[in-house]
PDB file of C-alpha atoms and ligand atoms in Angstrom:
ATOM      1  CA  UNK A   1      83.197 179.678 130.537  1.00 84.00           C
ATOM      2  CA  UNK A   2      80.456 179.274 133.116  1.00 90.00           C
ATOM      3  CA  UNK A   3      77.471 181.457 133.259  1.00 90.00           C
ATOM      4  CA  UNK A   4      76.916 183.314 136.534  1.00 90.00           C
ATOM      5  CA  UNK A   5      73.677 185.097 135.249  1.00 91.00           C
ATOM      6  CA  UNK A   6      71.502 181.947 134.779  1.00 93.00           C
ATOM      7  CA  UNK A   7      69.735 180.089 137.646  1.00 93.00           C
ATOM      8  CA  UNK A   8      71.720 176.984 137.136  1.00 94.00           C
ATOM      9  CA  UNK A   9      74.144 176.350 139.979  1.00 95.00           C
ATOM     10  CA  UNK A  10      77.837 176.745 139.005  1.00 96.00           C
ATOM     11  CA  UNK A  11      78.832 173.447 140.332  1.00 96.00           C
ATOM     12  CA  UNK A  12      76.205 171.772 138.012  1.00 97.00           C
ATOM     13  CA  UNK A  13      77.428 173.863 135.111  1.00 97.00           C
ATOM     14  CA  UNK A  14      80.905 172.664 135.643  1.00 97.00           C
ATOM     15  CA  UNK A  15      79.766 169.076 136.137  1.00 96.00           C
ATOM     16  CA  UNK A  16      77.980 169.307 132.754  1.00 96.00           C
ATOM     17  CA  UNK A  17      80.956 170.645 131.046  1.00 96.00           C
ATOM     18  CA  UNK A  18      83.320 168.044 132.272  1.00 96.00           C
ATOM     19  CA  UNK A  19      80.718 165.226 131.667  1.00 95.00           C
ATOM     20  CA  UNK A  20      80.228 166.330 128.129  1.00 95.00           C
ATOM     21  CA  UNK A  21      84.086 166.467 127.607  1.00 95.00           C
ATOM     22  CA  UNK A  22      84.317 162.865 128.757  1.00 93.00           C
ATOM     23  CA  UNK A  23      81.345 161.811 126.630  1.00 89.00           C
ATOM     24  CA  UNK A  24      82.829 163.420 123.588  1.00 93.00           C
ATOM     25  CA  UNK A  25      86.237 161.902 124.190  1.00 91.00           C
ATOM     26  CA  UNK A  26      87.966 165.255 124.822  1.00 94.00           C
ATOM     27  CA  UNK A  27      88.793 163.747 128.190  1.00 94.00           C
ATOM     28  CA  UNK A  28      89.888 160.242 127.750  1.00 94.00           C
ATOM     29  CA  UNK A  29      89.680 157.339 130.335  1.00 92.00           C
ATOM     30  CA  UNK A  30      92.797 157.502 132.674  1.00 93.00           C
ATOM     31  CA  UNK A  31      93.298 161.247 131.969  1.00 96.00           C
ATOM     32  CA  UNK A  32      94.409 163.316 134.973  1.00 96.00           C
ATOM     33  CA  UNK A  33      92.094 166.294 135.639  1.00 96.00           C
ATOM     34  CA  UNK A  34      93.578 169.644 136.426  1.00 96.00           C
ATOM     35  CA  UNK A  35      93.766 170.197 140.272  1.00 95.00           C
ATOM     36  CA  UNK A  36      90.912 171.929 142.256  1.00 94.00           C
ATOM     37  CA  UNK A  37      93.020 175.054 142.415  1.00 96.00           C
ATOM     38  CA  UNK A  38      93.552 175.114 138.706  1.00 97.00           C
ATOM     39  CA  UNK A  39      89.967 174.488 137.902  1.00 96.00           C
ATOM     40  CA  UNK A  40      88.718 177.223 140.384  1.00 96.00           C
ATOM     41  CA  UNK A  41      91.212 179.742 138.886  1.00 97.00           C
ATOM     42  CA  UNK A  42      90.265 178.826 135.297  1.00 96.00           C
ATOM     43  CA  UNK A  43      86.499 179.068 135.867  1.00 95.00           C
ATOM     44  CA  UNK A  44      86.660 181.865 138.431  1.00 95.00           C
ATOM     45  CA  UNK A  45      84.640 179.864 140.887  1.00 96.00           C
ATOM     46  CA  UNK A  46      85.332 178.822 144.406  1.00 96.00           C
ATOM     47  CA  UNK A  47      87.235 175.640 145.244  1.00 97.00           C
ATOM     48  CA  UNK A  48      84.067 174.514 147.264  1.00 97.00           C
ATOM     49  CA  UNK A  49      82.127 174.726 143.901  1.00 97.00           C
ATOM     50  CA  UNK A  50      84.796 172.616 142.168  1.00 97.00           C
ATOM     51  CA  UNK A  51      84.843 170.059 144.957  1.00 96.00           C
ATOM     52  CA  UNK A  52      81.049 169.704 144.907  1.00 96.00           C
ATOM     53  CA  UNK A  53      81.130 169.080 141.061  1.00 96.00           C
ATOM     54  CA  UNK A  54      84.015 166.631 141.213  1.00 96.00           C
ATOM     55  CA  UNK A  55      82.524 164.829 144.199  1.00 92.00           C
ATOM     56  CA  UNK A  56      79.234 164.239 142.523  1.00 92.00           C
ATOM     57  CA  UNK A  57      81.132 163.013 139.343  1.00 92.00           C
ATOM     58  CA  UNK A  58      83.155 160.512 141.522  1.00 88.00           C
ATOM     59  CA  UNK A  59      79.911 159.284 143.047  1.00 80.00           C
ATOM     60  CA  UNK A  60      78.351 158.788 139.622  1.00 79.00           C
ATOM     61  CA  UNK A  61      81.477 156.811 138.486  1.00 81.00           C
ATOM     62  CA  UNK A  62      82.626 159.260 135.852  1.00 89.00           C
ATOM     63  CA  UNK A  63      85.791 160.132 137.801  1.00 92.00           C
ATOM     64  CA  UNK A  64      87.994 158.340 140.258  1.00 89.00           C
ATOM     65  CA  UNK A  65      90.184 159.821 143.020  1.00 89.00           C
ATOM     66  CA  UNK A  66      93.502 158.314 143.798  1.00 86.00           C
ATOM     67  CA  UNK A  67      94.908 159.347 147.078  1.00 83.00           C
ATOM     68  CA  UNK A  68      97.891 161.619 146.726  1.00 89.00           C
ATOM     69  CA  UNK A  69      97.764 161.421 142.933  1.00 92.00           C
ATOM     70  CA  UNK A  70      94.634 163.270 141.831  1.00 93.00           C
ATOM     71  CA  UNK A  71      91.398 162.861 139.994  1.00 95.00           C
ATOM     72  CA  UNK A  72      91.245 160.813 136.829  1.00 95.00           C
ATOM     73  CA  UNK A  73      88.630 160.104 134.210  1.00 96.00           C
ATOM     74  CA  UNK A  74      87.174 156.673 135.064  1.00 91.00           C
ATOM     75  CA  UNK A  75      87.350 153.744 132.648  1.00 87.00           C
ATOM     76  CA  UNK A  76      83.973 153.265 130.844  1.00 85.00           C
ATOM     77  CA  UNK A  77      81.535 150.933 132.372  1.00 87.00           C
ATOM     78  CA  UNK A  78      80.977 147.529 130.781  1.00 89.00           C
ATOM     79  CA  UNK A  79      77.613 146.700 129.357  1.00 89.00           C
ATOM     80  CA  UNK A  80      76.603 143.453 130.955  1.00 90.00           C
ATOM     81  CA  UNK A  81      74.128 141.769 128.661  1.00 90.00           C
ATOM     82  CA  UNK A  82      71.212 140.142 130.460  1.00 90.00           C
ATOM     83  CA  UNK A  83      69.820 137.704 127.909  1.00 90.00           C
ATOM     84  CA  UNK A  84      72.610 135.169 127.498  1.00 93.00           C
ATOM     85  CA  UNK A  85      74.122 132.703 129.902  1.00 96.00           C
ATOM     86  CA  UNK A  86      77.780 133.424 129.718  1.00 95.00           C
ATOM     87  CA  UNK A  87      80.769 132.896 132.117  1.00 96.00           C
ATOM     88  CA  UNK A  88      82.932 135.644 133.392  1.00 96.00           C
ATOM     89  CA  UNK A  89      85.740 134.211 131.314  1.00 95.00           C
ATOM     90  CA  UNK A  90      83.759 134.508 128.251  1.00 95.00           C
ATOM     91  CA  UNK A  91      82.559 137.969 129.058  1.00 93.00           C
ATOM     92  CA  UNK A  92      85.979 139.301 129.489  1.00 93.00           C
ATOM     93  CA  UNK A  93      87.424 137.623 126.382  1.00 93.00           C
ATOM     94  CA  UNK A  94      84.618 139.062 124.234  1.00 91.00           C
ATOM     95  CA  UNK A  95      85.678 142.389 125.457  1.00 88.00           C
ATOM     96  CA  UNK A  96      89.368 141.749 124.477  1.00 89.00           C
ATOM     97  CA  UNK A  97      90.466 141.465 128.155  1.00 91.00           C
ATOM     98  CA  UNK A  98      92.369 138.630 129.950  1.00 94.00           C
ATOM     99  CA  UNK A  99      90.237 136.868 132.503  1.00 95.00           C
ATOM    100  CA  UNK A 100      91.780 135.618 135.720  1.00 93.00           C
ATOM    101  CA  UNK A 101      90.937 134.595 139.229  1.00 94.00           C
ATOM    102  CA  UNK A 102      92.439 134.919 142.565  1.00 94.00           C
ATOM    103  CA  UNK A 103      91.249 132.007 144.656  1.00 93.00           C
ATOM    104  CA  UNK A 104      90.521 133.184 148.294  1.00 94.00           C
ATOM    105  CA  UNK A 105      89.299 129.774 149.518  1.00 93.00           C
ATOM    106  CA  UNK A 106      88.103 126.296 148.563  1.00 92.00           C
ATOM    107  CA  UNK A 107      86.149 124.449 151.282  1.00 93.00           C
ATOM    108  CA  UNK A 108      83.753 121.688 151.738  1.00 93.00           C
ATOM    109  CA  UNK A 109      80.844 122.831 153.833  1.00 93.00           C
ATOM    110  CA  UNK A 110      77.418 121.632 155.015  1.00 93.00           C
ATOM    111  CA  UNK A 111      74.696 123.477 153.022  1.00 93.00           C
ATOM    112  CA  UNK A 112      72.476 125.859 154.835  1.00 92.00           C
ATOM    113  CA  UNK A 113      68.785 125.002 154.439  1.00 91.00           C
ATOM    114  CA  UNK A 114      68.294 127.910 151.953  1.00 93.00           C
ATOM    115  CA  UNK A 115      71.275 126.843 149.817  1.00 94.00           C
ATOM    116  CA  UNK A 116      70.304 123.188 149.854  1.00 93.00           C
ATOM    117  CA  UNK A 117      66.807 124.077 148.760  1.00 93.00           C
ATOM    118  CA  UNK A 118      68.147 126.172 146.030  1.00 94.00           C
ATOM    119  CA  UNK A 119      70.501 123.224 144.778  1.00 95.00           C
ATOM    120  CA  UNK A 120      67.818 120.656 145.698  1.00 92.00           C
ATOM    121  CA  UNK A 121      70.146 118.773 147.797  1.00 90.00           C
ATOM    122  CA  UNK A 122      68.179 116.393 150.151  1.00 80.00           C
ATOM    123  CA  UNK A 123      69.353 115.334 153.588  1.00 69.00           C
ATOM    124  CA  UNK A 124      70.246 111.817 152.163  1.00 67.00           C
ATOM    125  CA  UNK A 125      73.110 113.400 150.178  1.00 64.00           C
ATOM    126  CA  UNK A 126      74.541 114.807 153.374  1.00 73.00           C
ATOM    127  CA  UNK A 127      74.176 118.305 151.987  1.00 86.00           C
ATOM    128  CA  UNK A 128      77.849 118.664 151.359  1.00 91.00           C
ATOM    129  CA  UNK A 129      78.878 121.497 149.170  1.00 94.00           C
ATOM    130  CA  UNK A 130      82.113 122.668 147.486  1.00 94.00           C
ATOM    131  CA  UNK A 131      82.356 126.360 148.085  1.00 95.00           C
ATOM    132  CA  UNK A 132      84.961 128.526 146.410  1.00 93.00           C
ATOM    133  CA  UNK A 133      85.557 132.178 146.763  1.00 95.00           C
ATOM    134  CA  UNK A 134      87.206 133.926 143.822  1.00 96.00           C
ATOM    135  CA  UNK A 135      88.109 137.463 142.973  1.00 96.00           C
ATOM    136  CA  UNK A 136      87.433 137.736 139.272  1.00 97.00           C
ATOM    137  CA  UNK A 137      90.103 139.798 137.420  1.00 96.00           C
ATOM    138  CA  UNK A 138      90.071 141.527 133.995  1.00 93.00           C
ATOM    139  CA  UNK A 139      93.571 142.403 132.866  1.00 92.00           C
ATOM    140  CA  UNK A 140      94.746 141.951 136.493  1.00 93.00           C
ATOM    141  CA  UNK A 141      92.174 144.422 137.708  1.00 92.00           C
ATOM    142  CA  UNK A 142      89.419 143.116 140.244  1.00 95.00           C
ATOM    143  CA  UNK A 143      85.844 143.268 138.774  1.00 95.00           C
ATOM    144  CA  UNK A 144      83.920 141.007 141.023  1.00 97.00           C
ATOM    145  CA  UNK A 145      83.942 138.884 144.032  1.00 97.00           C
ATOM    146  CA  UNK A 146      82.181 135.498 143.751  1.00 97.00           C
ATOM    147  CA  UNK A 147      81.231 132.703 146.188  1.00 97.00           C
ATOM    148  CA  UNK A 148      80.262 129.600 144.247  1.00 97.00           C
ATOM    149  CA  UNK A 149      78.392 126.632 145.787  1.00 97.00           C
ATOM    150  CA  UNK A 150      78.311 123.343 143.973  1.00 96.00           C
ATOM    151  CA  UNK A 151      76.815 120.036 145.190  1.00 94.00           C
ATOM    152  CA  UNK A 152      79.871 117.878 146.253  1.00 91.00           C
ATOM    153  CA  UNK A 153      78.217 114.579 145.232  1.00 89.00           C
ATOM    154  CA  UNK A 154      78.061 115.871 141.622  1.00 90.00           C
ATOM    155  CA  UNK A 155      81.628 117.098 141.446  1.00 89.00           C
ATOM    156  CA  UNK A 156      83.664 115.049 143.999  1.00 86.00           C
ATOM    157  CA  UNK A 157      86.924 115.856 142.155  1.00 85.00           C
ATOM    158  CA  UNK A 158      86.452 119.587 142.005  1.00 84.00           C
ATOM    159  CA  UNK A 159      88.095 120.207 145.254  1.00 80.00           C
ATOM    160  CA  UNK A 160      91.402 119.138 143.886  1.00 80.00           C
ATOM    161  CA  UNK A 161      91.280 121.145 140.676  1.00 78.00           C
ATOM    162  CA  UNK A 162      93.411 124.317 140.310  1.00 76.00           C
ATOM    163  CA  UNK A 163      90.743 126.814 139.505  1.00 73.00           C
ATOM    164  CA  UNK A 164      93.337 129.554 139.392  1.00 69.00           C
ATOM    165  CA  UNK A 165      93.095 131.133 135.889  1.00 71.00           C
ATOM    166  CA  UNK A 166      90.608 128.445 134.774  1.00 83.00           C
ATOM    167  CA  UNK A 167      87.029 128.886 133.705  1.00 92.00           C
ATOM    168  CA  UNK A 168      84.617 126.945 135.872  1.00 94.00           C
ATOM    169  CA  UNK A 169      82.139 126.567 133.028  1.00 95.00           C
ATOM    170  CA  UNK A 170      84.829 125.318 130.724  1.00 94.00           C
ATOM    171  CA  UNK A 171      85.975 122.828 133.337  1.00 92.00           C
ATOM    172  CA  UNK A 172      82.434 121.577 133.932  1.00 93.00           C
ATOM    173  CA  UNK A 173      81.693 121.325 130.239  1.00 94.00           C
ATOM    174  CA  UNK A 174      85.035 119.823 129.091  1.00 91.00           C
ATOM    175  CA  UNK A 175      86.042 117.689 131.975  1.00 87.00           C
ATOM    176  CA  UNK A 176      82.719 116.795 133.461  1.00 88.00           C
ATOM    177  CA  UNK A 177      80.888 116.630 130.168  1.00 92.00           C
ATOM    178  CA  UNK A 178      78.153 118.891 131.649  1.00 95.00           C
ATOM    179  CA  UNK A 179      75.663 120.613 129.455  1.00 97.00           C
ATOM    180  CA  UNK A 180      75.012 124.038 131.063  1.00 97.00           C
ATOM    181  CA  UNK A 181      71.587 124.969 129.786  1.00 97.00           C
ATOM    182  CA  UNK A 182      70.049 127.950 131.646  1.00 97.00           C
ATOM    183  CA  UNK A 183      70.165 130.059 134.912  1.00 98.00           C
ATOM    184  CA  UNK A 184      67.892 132.112 137.057  1.00 97.00           C
ATOM    185  CA  UNK A 185      69.437 135.290 138.132  1.00 97.00           C
ATOM    186  CA  UNK A 186      68.394 138.153 140.485  1.00 97.00           C
ATOM    187  CA  UNK A 187      70.142 141.375 140.696  1.00 97.00           C
ATOM    188  CA  UNK A 188      69.909 143.839 143.581  1.00 97.00           C
ATOM    189  CA  UNK A 189      71.780 147.091 144.309  1.00 96.00           C
ATOM    190  CA  UNK A 190      73.846 147.255 147.350  1.00 97.00           C
ATOM    191  CA  UNK A 191      76.785 148.891 149.159  1.00 97.00           C
ATOM    192  CA  UNK A 192      80.092 147.161 149.472  1.00 96.00           C
ATOM    193  CA  UNK A 193      81.030 145.817 152.936  1.00 97.00           C
ATOM    194  CA  UNK A 194      84.611 146.567 154.208  1.00 97.00           C
ATOM    195  CA  UNK A 195      86.042 143.098 153.285  1.00 96.00           C
ATOM    196  CA  UNK A 196      84.515 143.145 149.852  1.00 95.00           C
ATOM    197  CA  UNK A 197      85.752 146.734 149.374  1.00 95.00           C
ATOM    198  CA  UNK A 198      89.261 145.659 150.185  1.00 96.00           C
ATOM    199  CA  UNK A 199      89.209 142.795 147.807  1.00 96.00           C
ATOM    200  CA  UNK A 200      87.774 144.851 144.968  1.00 95.00           C
ATOM    201  CA  UNK A 201      89.915 147.861 145.662  1.00 91.00           C
ATOM    202  CA  UNK A 202      86.984 150.291 146.049  1.00 88.00           C
ATOM    203  CA  UNK A 203      85.999 152.609 149.030  1.00 87.00           C
ATOM    204  CA  UNK A 204      83.887 150.949 151.544  1.00 91.00           C
ATOM    205  CA  UNK A 205      80.161 151.604 150.978  1.00 93.00           C
ATOM    206  CA  UNK A 206      80.581 151.868 147.191  1.00 90.00           C
ATOM    207  CA  UNK A 207      77.651 151.028 144.981  1.00 91.00           C
ATOM    208  CA  UNK A 208      77.730 147.340 143.851  1.00 96.00           C
ATOM    209  CA  UNK A 209      75.560 144.959 142.028  1.00 97.00           C
ATOM    210  CA  UNK A 210      74.597 141.882 144.010  1.00 98.00           C
ATOM    211  CA  UNK A 211      73.902 139.077 141.691  1.00 97.00           C
ATOM    212  CA  UNK A 212      72.554 135.634 142.638  1.00 98.00           C
ATOM    213  CA  UNK A 213      72.578 132.999 140.003  1.00 98.00           C
ATOM    214  CA  UNK A 214      71.435 129.361 140.116  1.00 98.00           C
ATOM    215  CA  UNK A 215      72.483 127.472 136.986  1.00 98.00           C
ATOM    216  CA  UNK A 216      70.902 124.335 135.600  1.00 98.00           C
ATOM    217  CA  UNK A 217      72.072 121.422 133.401  1.00 97.00           C
ATOM    218  CA  UNK A 218      70.295 119.717 130.509  1.00 96.00           C
ATOM    219  CA  UNK A 219      68.385 117.504 133.059  1.00 96.00           C
ATOM    220  CA  UNK A 220      67.023 120.624 134.723  1.00 96.00           C
ATOM    221  CA  UNK A 221      69.285 119.851 137.783  1.00 96.00           C
ATOM    222  CA  UNK A 222      70.878 122.842 139.633  1.00 97.00           C
ATOM    223  CA  UNK A 223      74.594 122.661 139.423  1.00 96.00           C
ATOM    224  CA  UNK A 224      75.756 125.997 141.056  1.00 97.00           C
ATOM    225  CA  UNK A 225      74.410 128.608 143.304  1.00 98.00           C
ATOM    226  CA  UNK A 226      76.682 131.696 143.056  1.00 98.00           C
ATOM    227  CA  UNK A 227      76.506 135.033 144.938  1.00 98.00           C
ATOM    228  CA  UNK A 228      78.526 137.680 143.180  1.00 97.00           C
ATOM    229  CA  UNK A 229      79.471 141.280 144.071  1.00 98.00           C
ATOM    230  CA  UNK A 230      80.053 143.230 140.959  1.00 97.00           C
ATOM    231  CA  UNK A 231      81.649 146.681 140.923  1.00 95.00           C
ATOM    232  CA  UNK A 232      79.002 149.248 140.359  1.00 91.00           C
ATOM    233  CA  UNK A 233      81.564 151.609 138.940  1.00 86.00           C
ATOM    234  CA  UNK A 234      82.547 149.260 136.108  1.00 90.00           C
ATOM    235  CA  UNK A 235      79.214 147.645 135.205  1.00 91.00           C
ATOM    236  CA  UNK A 236      75.828 148.647 133.817  1.00 89.00           C
ATOM    237  CA  UNK A 237      73.246 146.139 132.787  1.00 92.00           C
ATOM    238  CA  UNK A 238      72.157 146.090 129.204  1.00 91.00           C
ATOM    239  CA  UNK A 239      69.230 144.503 127.397  1.00 90.00           C
ATOM    240  CA  UNK A 240      67.635 144.967 123.972  1.00 89.00           C
ATOM    241  CA  UNK A 241      63.939 144.860 124.302  1.00 91.00           C
ATOM    242  CA  UNK A 242      61.376 144.230 121.497  1.00 91.00           C
ATOM    243  CA  UNK A 243      57.741 144.477 121.147  1.00 94.00           C
TER     244      UNK A 243
HETATM  245  C1  LIG B 301      79.766 134.406 136.099  1.00 67.81           C
HETATM  246  C2  LIG B 301      78.553 133.916 136.709  1.00 67.81           C
HETATM  247  C3  LIG B 301      78.808 132.860 137.765  1.00 67.81           C
HETATM  248  C4  LIG B 301      79.611 131.706 137.120  1.00 67.81           C
HETATM  249  C5  LIG B 301      80.882 132.260 136.532  1.00 67.81           C
HETATM  250  C6  LIG B 301      81.650 131.196 135.758  1.00 67.81           C
HETATM  251  C7  LIG B 301      77.400 136.091 136.930  1.00 67.81           C
HETATM  252  C8  LIG B 301      76.676 137.082 137.837  1.00 67.81           C
HETATM  253  N1  LIG B 301      77.853 135.054 137.473  1.00 67.81           N
HETATM  254  O1  LIG B 301      80.632 135.227 136.876  1.00 67.81           O
HETATM  255  O2  LIG B 301      77.552 132.292 138.116  1.00 67.81           O
HETATM  256  O3  LIG B 301      79.970 130.768 138.080  1.00 67.81           O
HETATM  257  O4  LIG B 301      80.561 133.302 135.548  1.00 67.81           O
HETATM  258  O5  LIG B 301      82.800 131.922 135.133  1.00 67.81           O
HETATM  259  O6  LIG B 301      77.516 136.354 135.696  1.00 67.81           O
HETATM  260  P1  LIG B 301      84.069 131.091 134.768  1.00 67.81           P
HETATM  261  O7  LIG B 301      83.578 130.031 133.843  1.00 67.81           O
HETATM  262  O8  LIG B 301      84.970 132.149 134.046  1.00 67.81           O
HETATM  263  O9  LIG B 301      84.846 130.560 135.970  1.00 67.81           O
END
């Protein structure tokens, strides 16, 4: 039970109790929580207090609310390694999940000066890019939304490829014989915009990881510039540090 005689707020005590039950596996991912009324009756606390505890846990990504269905224990977050250059498809397969993509658009565009500089495309190359927007799925659930820019002169055939359920890196390596060597990556915290939220199936303004990656081949030439929006409720960044 909760202790009303200590100076720790009741909502916080409830939050700790539920968080521990999740950590210890007593409450499994996907489990439906008792209703607010049941929790308030069980712990003899107000519904406001229960609502505050659950609300914070939703914000922290431990619980998810589904309209008209109730509050559920969230799926655990993926540890996203930071030290290895992997593709989305490889990451998902390593976790035993089926990678997939929903292609939102494939277009040929003139590069903006910033992207042209990033991909080192000079004016003489007409600055044409092939740009594709993809929703990245794991076991059919949306995980990330990616906009990839590749220099058209390097991959003139790419526009006609069916990238649906195909790995871009695999295609570049196997079909174009490319050696993907390294990438520069920057990660920022952001809030999902309405369109991104719809695509990812998360409430608008949810915490997301905004990842920018420029990837280079064996000749040190940039081959892709990618902007990704990864779900903050499903990812945490992970690195092993030595000294
Ligand atoms: C990852 C990369 C992205 C790359 C994609 C290739 C990040 C932040 N981004 O999503 O730059 O284009 O993998 O995935 O990790 P694919 O080979 O499965 O198409």
